[in-house]
Short mmCIF file of C-alpha atoms in Angstrom, two decimals:
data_model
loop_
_atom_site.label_atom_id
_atom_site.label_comp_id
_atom_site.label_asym_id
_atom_site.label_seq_id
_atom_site.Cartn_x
_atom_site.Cartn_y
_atom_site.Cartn_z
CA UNK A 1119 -4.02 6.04 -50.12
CA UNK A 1120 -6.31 5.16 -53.00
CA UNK A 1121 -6.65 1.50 -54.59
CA UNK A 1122 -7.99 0.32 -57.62
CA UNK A 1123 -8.40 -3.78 -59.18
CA UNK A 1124 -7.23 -4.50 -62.37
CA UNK A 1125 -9.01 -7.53 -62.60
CA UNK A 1126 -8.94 -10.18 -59.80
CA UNK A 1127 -5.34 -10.60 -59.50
CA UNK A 1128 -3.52 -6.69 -59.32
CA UNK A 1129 -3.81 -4.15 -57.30
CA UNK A 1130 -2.74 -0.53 -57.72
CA UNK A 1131 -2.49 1.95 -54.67
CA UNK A 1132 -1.40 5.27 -55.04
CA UNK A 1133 0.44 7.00 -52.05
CA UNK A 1134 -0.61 10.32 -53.20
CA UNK A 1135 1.15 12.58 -50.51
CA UNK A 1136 4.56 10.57 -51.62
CA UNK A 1137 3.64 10.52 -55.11
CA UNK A 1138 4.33 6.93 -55.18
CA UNK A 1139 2.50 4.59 -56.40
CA UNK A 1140 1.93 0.02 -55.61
CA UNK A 1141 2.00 -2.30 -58.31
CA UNK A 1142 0.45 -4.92 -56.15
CA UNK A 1143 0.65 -8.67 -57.32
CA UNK A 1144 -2.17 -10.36 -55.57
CA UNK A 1145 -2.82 -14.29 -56.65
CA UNK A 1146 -2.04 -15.19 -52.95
CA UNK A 1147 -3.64 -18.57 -53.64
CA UNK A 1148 -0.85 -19.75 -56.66
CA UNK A 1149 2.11 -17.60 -55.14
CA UNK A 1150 1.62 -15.12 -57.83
CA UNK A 1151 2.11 -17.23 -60.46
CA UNK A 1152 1.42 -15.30 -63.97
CA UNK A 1153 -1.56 -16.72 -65.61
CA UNK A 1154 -3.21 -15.24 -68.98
CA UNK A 1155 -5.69 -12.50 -67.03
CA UNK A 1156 -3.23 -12.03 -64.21
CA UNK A 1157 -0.97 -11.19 -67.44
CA UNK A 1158 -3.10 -9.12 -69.20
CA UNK A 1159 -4.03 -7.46 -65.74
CA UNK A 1160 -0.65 -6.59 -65.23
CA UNK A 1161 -0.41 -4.99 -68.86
CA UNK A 1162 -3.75 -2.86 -68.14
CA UNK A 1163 -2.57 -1.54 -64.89
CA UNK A 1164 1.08 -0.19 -66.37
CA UNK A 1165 -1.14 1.64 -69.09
CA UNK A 1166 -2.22 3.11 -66.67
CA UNK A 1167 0.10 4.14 -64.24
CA UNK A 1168 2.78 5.24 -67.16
CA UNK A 1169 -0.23 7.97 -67.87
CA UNK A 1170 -0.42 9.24 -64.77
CA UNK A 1171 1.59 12.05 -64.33
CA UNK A 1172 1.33 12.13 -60.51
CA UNK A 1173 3.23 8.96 -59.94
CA UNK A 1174 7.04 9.81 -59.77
CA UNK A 1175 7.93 6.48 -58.97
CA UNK A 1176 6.63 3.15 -58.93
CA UNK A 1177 7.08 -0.11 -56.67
CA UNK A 1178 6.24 -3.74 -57.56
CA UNK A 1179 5.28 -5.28 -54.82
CA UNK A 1180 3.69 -8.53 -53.63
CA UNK A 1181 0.55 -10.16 -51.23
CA UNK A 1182 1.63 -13.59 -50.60
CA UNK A 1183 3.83 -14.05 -47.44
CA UNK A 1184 6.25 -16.84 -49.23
CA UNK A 1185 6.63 -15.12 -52.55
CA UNK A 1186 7.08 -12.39 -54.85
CA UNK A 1187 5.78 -14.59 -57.62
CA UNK A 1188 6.95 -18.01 -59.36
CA UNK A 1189 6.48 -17.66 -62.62
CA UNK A 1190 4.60 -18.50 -65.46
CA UNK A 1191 1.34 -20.28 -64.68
CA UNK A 1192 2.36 -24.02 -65.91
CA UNK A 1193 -1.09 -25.49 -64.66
CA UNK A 1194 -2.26 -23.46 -67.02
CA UNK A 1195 0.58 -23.50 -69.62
CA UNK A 1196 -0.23 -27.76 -69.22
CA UNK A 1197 -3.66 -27.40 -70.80
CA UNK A 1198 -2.32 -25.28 -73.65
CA UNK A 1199 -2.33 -26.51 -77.07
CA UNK A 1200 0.44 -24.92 -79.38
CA UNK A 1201 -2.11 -23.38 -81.12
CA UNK A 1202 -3.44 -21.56 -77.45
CA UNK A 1203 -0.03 -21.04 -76.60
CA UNK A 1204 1.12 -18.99 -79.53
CA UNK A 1205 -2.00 -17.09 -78.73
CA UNK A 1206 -0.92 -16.29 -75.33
CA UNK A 1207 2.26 -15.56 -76.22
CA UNK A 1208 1.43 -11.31 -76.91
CA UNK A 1209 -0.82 -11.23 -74.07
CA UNK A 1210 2.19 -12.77 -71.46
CA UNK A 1211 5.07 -11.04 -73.17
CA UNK A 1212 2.72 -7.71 -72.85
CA UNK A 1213 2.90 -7.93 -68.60
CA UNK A 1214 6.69 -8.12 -68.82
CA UNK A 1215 7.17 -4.90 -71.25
CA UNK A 1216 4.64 -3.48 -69.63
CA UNK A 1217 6.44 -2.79 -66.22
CA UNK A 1218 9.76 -2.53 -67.85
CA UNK A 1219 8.30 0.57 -70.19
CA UNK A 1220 7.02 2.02 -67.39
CA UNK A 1221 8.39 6.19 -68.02
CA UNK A 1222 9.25 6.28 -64.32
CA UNK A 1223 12.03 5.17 -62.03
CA UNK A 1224 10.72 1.39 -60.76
CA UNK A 1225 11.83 -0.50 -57.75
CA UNK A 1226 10.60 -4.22 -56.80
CA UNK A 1227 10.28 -5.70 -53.58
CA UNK A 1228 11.01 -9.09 -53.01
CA UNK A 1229 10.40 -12.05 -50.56
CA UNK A 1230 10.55 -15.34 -50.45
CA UNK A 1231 10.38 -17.26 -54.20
CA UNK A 1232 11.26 -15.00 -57.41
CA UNK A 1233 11.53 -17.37 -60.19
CA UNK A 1234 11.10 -17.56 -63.60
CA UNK A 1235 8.58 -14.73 -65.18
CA UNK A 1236 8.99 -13.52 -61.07
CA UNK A 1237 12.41 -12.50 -61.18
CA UNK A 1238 12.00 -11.43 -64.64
CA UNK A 1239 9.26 -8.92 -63.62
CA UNK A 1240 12.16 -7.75 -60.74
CA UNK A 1241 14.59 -7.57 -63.51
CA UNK A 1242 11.86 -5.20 -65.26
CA UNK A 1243 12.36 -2.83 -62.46
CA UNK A 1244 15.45 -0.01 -62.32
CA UNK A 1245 15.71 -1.15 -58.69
CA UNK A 1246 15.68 -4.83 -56.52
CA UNK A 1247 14.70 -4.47 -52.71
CA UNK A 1248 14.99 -7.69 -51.38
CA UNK A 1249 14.50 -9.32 -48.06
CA UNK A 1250 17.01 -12.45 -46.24
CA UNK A 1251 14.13 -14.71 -47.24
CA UNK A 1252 14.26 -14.00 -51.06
CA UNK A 1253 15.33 -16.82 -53.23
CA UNK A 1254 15.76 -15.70 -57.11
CA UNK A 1255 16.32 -17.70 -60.49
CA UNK A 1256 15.46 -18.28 -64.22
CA UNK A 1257 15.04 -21.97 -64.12
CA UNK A 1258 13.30 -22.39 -67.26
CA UNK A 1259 15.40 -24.18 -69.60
CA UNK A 1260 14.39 -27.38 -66.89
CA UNK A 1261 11.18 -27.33 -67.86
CA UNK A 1262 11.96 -27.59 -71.29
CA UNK A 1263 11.94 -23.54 -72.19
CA UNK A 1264 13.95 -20.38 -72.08
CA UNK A 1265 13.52 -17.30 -70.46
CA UNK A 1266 10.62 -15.24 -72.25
CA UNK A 1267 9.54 -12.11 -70.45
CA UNK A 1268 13.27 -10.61 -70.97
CA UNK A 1269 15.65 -12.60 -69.19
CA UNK A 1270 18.37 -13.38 -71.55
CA UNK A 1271 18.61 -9.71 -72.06
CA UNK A 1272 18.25 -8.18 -68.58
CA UNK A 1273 20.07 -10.15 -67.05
CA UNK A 1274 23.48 -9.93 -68.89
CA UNK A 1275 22.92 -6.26 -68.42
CA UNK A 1276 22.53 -6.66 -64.46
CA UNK A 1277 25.12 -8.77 -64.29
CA UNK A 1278 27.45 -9.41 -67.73
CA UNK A 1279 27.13 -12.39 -70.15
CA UNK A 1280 29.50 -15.24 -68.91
CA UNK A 1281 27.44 -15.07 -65.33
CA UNK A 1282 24.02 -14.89 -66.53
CA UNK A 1283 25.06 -17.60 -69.19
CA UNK A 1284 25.91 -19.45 -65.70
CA UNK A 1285 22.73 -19.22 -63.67
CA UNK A 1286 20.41 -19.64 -67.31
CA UNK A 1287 21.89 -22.78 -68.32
CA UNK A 1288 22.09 -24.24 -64.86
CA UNK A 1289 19.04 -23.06 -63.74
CA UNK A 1290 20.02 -22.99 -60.30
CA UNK A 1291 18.36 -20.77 -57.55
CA UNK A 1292 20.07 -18.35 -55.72
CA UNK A 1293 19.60 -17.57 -52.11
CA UNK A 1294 19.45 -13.60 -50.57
CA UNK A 1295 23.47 -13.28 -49.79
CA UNK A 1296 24.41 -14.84 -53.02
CA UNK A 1297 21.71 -12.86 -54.85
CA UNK A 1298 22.99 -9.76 -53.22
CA UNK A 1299 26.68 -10.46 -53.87
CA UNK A 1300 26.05 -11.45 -57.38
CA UNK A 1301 24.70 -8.16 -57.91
CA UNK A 1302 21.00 -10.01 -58.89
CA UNK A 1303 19.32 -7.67 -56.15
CA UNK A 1304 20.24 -4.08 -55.59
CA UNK A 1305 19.52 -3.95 -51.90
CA UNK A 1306 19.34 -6.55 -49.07
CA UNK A 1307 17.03 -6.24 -45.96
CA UNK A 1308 15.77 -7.46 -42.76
CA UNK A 1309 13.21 -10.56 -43.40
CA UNK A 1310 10.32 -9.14 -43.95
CA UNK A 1311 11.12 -5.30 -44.67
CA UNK A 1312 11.32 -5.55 -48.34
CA UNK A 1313 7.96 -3.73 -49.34
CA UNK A 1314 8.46 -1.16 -46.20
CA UNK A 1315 12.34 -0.10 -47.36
CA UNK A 1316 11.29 -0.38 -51.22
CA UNK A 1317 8.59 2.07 -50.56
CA UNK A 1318 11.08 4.56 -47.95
CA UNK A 1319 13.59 4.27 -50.79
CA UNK A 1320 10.57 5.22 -53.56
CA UNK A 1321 9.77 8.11 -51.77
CA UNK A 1322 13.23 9.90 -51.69
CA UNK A 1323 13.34 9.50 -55.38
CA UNK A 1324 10.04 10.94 -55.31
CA UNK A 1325 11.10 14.51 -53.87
CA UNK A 1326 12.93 14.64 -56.59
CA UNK A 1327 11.97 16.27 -60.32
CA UNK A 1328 9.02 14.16 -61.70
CA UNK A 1329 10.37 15.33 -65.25
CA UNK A 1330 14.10 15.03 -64.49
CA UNK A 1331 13.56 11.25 -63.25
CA UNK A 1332 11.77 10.38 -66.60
CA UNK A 1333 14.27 11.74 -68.57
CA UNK A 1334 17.37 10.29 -66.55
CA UNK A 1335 15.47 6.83 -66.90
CA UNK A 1336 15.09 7.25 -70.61
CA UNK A 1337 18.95 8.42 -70.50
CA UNK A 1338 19.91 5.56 -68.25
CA UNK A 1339 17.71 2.86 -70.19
CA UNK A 1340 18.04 4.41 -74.21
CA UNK A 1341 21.92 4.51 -73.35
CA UNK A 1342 22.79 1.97 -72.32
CA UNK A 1343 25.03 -0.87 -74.55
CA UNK A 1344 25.77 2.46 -77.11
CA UNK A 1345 29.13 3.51 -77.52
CA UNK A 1346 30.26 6.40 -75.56
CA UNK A 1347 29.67 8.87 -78.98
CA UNK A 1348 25.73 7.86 -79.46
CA UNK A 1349 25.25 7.46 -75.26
CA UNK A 1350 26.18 10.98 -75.03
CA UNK A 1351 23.93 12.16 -77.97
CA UNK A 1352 21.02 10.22 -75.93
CA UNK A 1353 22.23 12.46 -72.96
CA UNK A 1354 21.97 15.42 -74.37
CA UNK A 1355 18.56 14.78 -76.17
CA UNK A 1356 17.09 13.90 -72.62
CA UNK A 1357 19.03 16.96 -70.89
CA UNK A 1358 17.58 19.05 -73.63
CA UNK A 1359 13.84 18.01 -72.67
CA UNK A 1360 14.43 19.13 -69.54
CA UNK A 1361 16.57 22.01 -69.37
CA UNK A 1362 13.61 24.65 -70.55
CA UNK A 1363 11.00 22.62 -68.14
CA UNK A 1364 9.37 24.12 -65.63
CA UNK A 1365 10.50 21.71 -62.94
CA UNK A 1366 14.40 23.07 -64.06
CA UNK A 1367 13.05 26.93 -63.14
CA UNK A 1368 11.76 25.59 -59.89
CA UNK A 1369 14.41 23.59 -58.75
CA UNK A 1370 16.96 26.52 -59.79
CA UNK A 1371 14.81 29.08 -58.06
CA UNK A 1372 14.52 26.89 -54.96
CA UNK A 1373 18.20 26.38 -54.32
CA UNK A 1374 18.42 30.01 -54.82
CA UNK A 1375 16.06 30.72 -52.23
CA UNK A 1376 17.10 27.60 -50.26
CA UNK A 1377 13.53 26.13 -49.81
CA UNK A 1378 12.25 23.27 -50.87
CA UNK A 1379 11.48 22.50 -54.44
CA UNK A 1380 7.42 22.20 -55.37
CA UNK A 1381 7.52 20.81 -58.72
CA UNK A 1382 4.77 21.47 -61.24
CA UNK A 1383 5.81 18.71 -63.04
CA UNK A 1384 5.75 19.98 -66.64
#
């Protein structure tokens, strides 16, 4: 396993045998809260990740022991002038679109407090992990705000519009069980097994075609709210990148000769 710092506050580490790569949040000290260069930290490191073409899958996952991550910085947000703040605006919305353009399949891991810009980073992902400690929300219109890094839109989609309307406009949080009957996580684990079952569920996706899982995310994601006419015309674009790869030879001539796939990724 390899690591590299995107600043002070994100870590990446590649699992190169599983072809899976960390997206680590690591502001232990303010439970991951999302300041301006934690933000633009986050940005730098999914510029870099979505051009490598050795990661097949990548998992958001957290330091701090009590939380995925809380949010928006609003220490810092406190000292902003509107002036400042419109400034920041590019540079915070940039972390959010940065994991949720990410070309491969994404799964987050979550523990403890995801609120805010924290579960909106989640909702980023294709896939929630979380463990019995994880509490989840998008309290923001109580602090006098709404949503920003994509929650009024992800959400809805996760979940349909008259119960994210629900949990946005009361701004309640939402424990594990709730969360995971709700449909607001994907996946619910032992306490404490969220970044160790996120990562055993990354690598299975990870065996899989590095060019078919890029173009059933852009399928999945480019698809998705179209009526059935234009979804299938999206299908068939992404089957059509594909279907003259050389991954599609491999994993054809594999089955044939019932072994397993290596997959040149191209």
């Amino acid at each position: 396993m390899s690591e590299q710092r995107f600043g002070e506050f994100v870590v990446v580490r590649r699992h190169e045998q599983e072809h899976v790569a960390e997206l680590v949040l690591d502001r232990p000290k303010a439970m991951n809260a999302v300041s301006t260069e934690m933000a633009r930290s986050i940005g730098a490191a999914c510029d870099a990740l979505g051009a490598d073409r050795d990661v097949r899958v990548t998992v958001l996952t957290s330091t701090h022991e009590r939380a995925f991550c809380v949010g928006a910085d609003l220490k810092e947000r406190n000292s902003f002038s509107d002036a400042e703040l419109v400034r920041q605006r590019p540079t915070a919305r940039g972390a959010y679109t940065g994991v949720l353009e990410l070309p491969m399949p994404t799964v987050a891991a979550v523990h403890g407090f995801a609120l805010g810009g924290g579960f909106e980073l989640a909702l980023a992902c294709d896939l929630i992990v979380a463990d019995r400690t994880a509490v989840v929300g998008l309290p923001e219109v109580s602090v006098g705000v709404i949503p920003g890094g994509g929650g009024t839109q992800l959400l809805p989609r996760r979940v349909g519009a008259a119960r994210a309307a629900e949990l946005v406009f009361t701004a309640r949080r939402v424990a594990a069980d709730e969360a995971r009957e709700l449909g607001l996580v994907d996946q619910l684990v032992e306490e404490g097994r969220d970044r160790e079952e996120a990562l055993a569920l990354a690598a299975r996706i990870a065996g899989n075609s590095p060019v078919g899982l890029r173009a059933a995310k852009r399928a999945l994601r480019l698809g998705h709210g179209l009526d059935l006419r234009a979804g299938l015309e999206v299908e068939d674009a992404a089957w059509r990148s594909v279907a003259f790869s050389g991954d599609r030879a491999e994993g054809v001539a594999a089955f044939n000769e019932k072994r397993k796939p290596q997959w040149p990724g191209e």
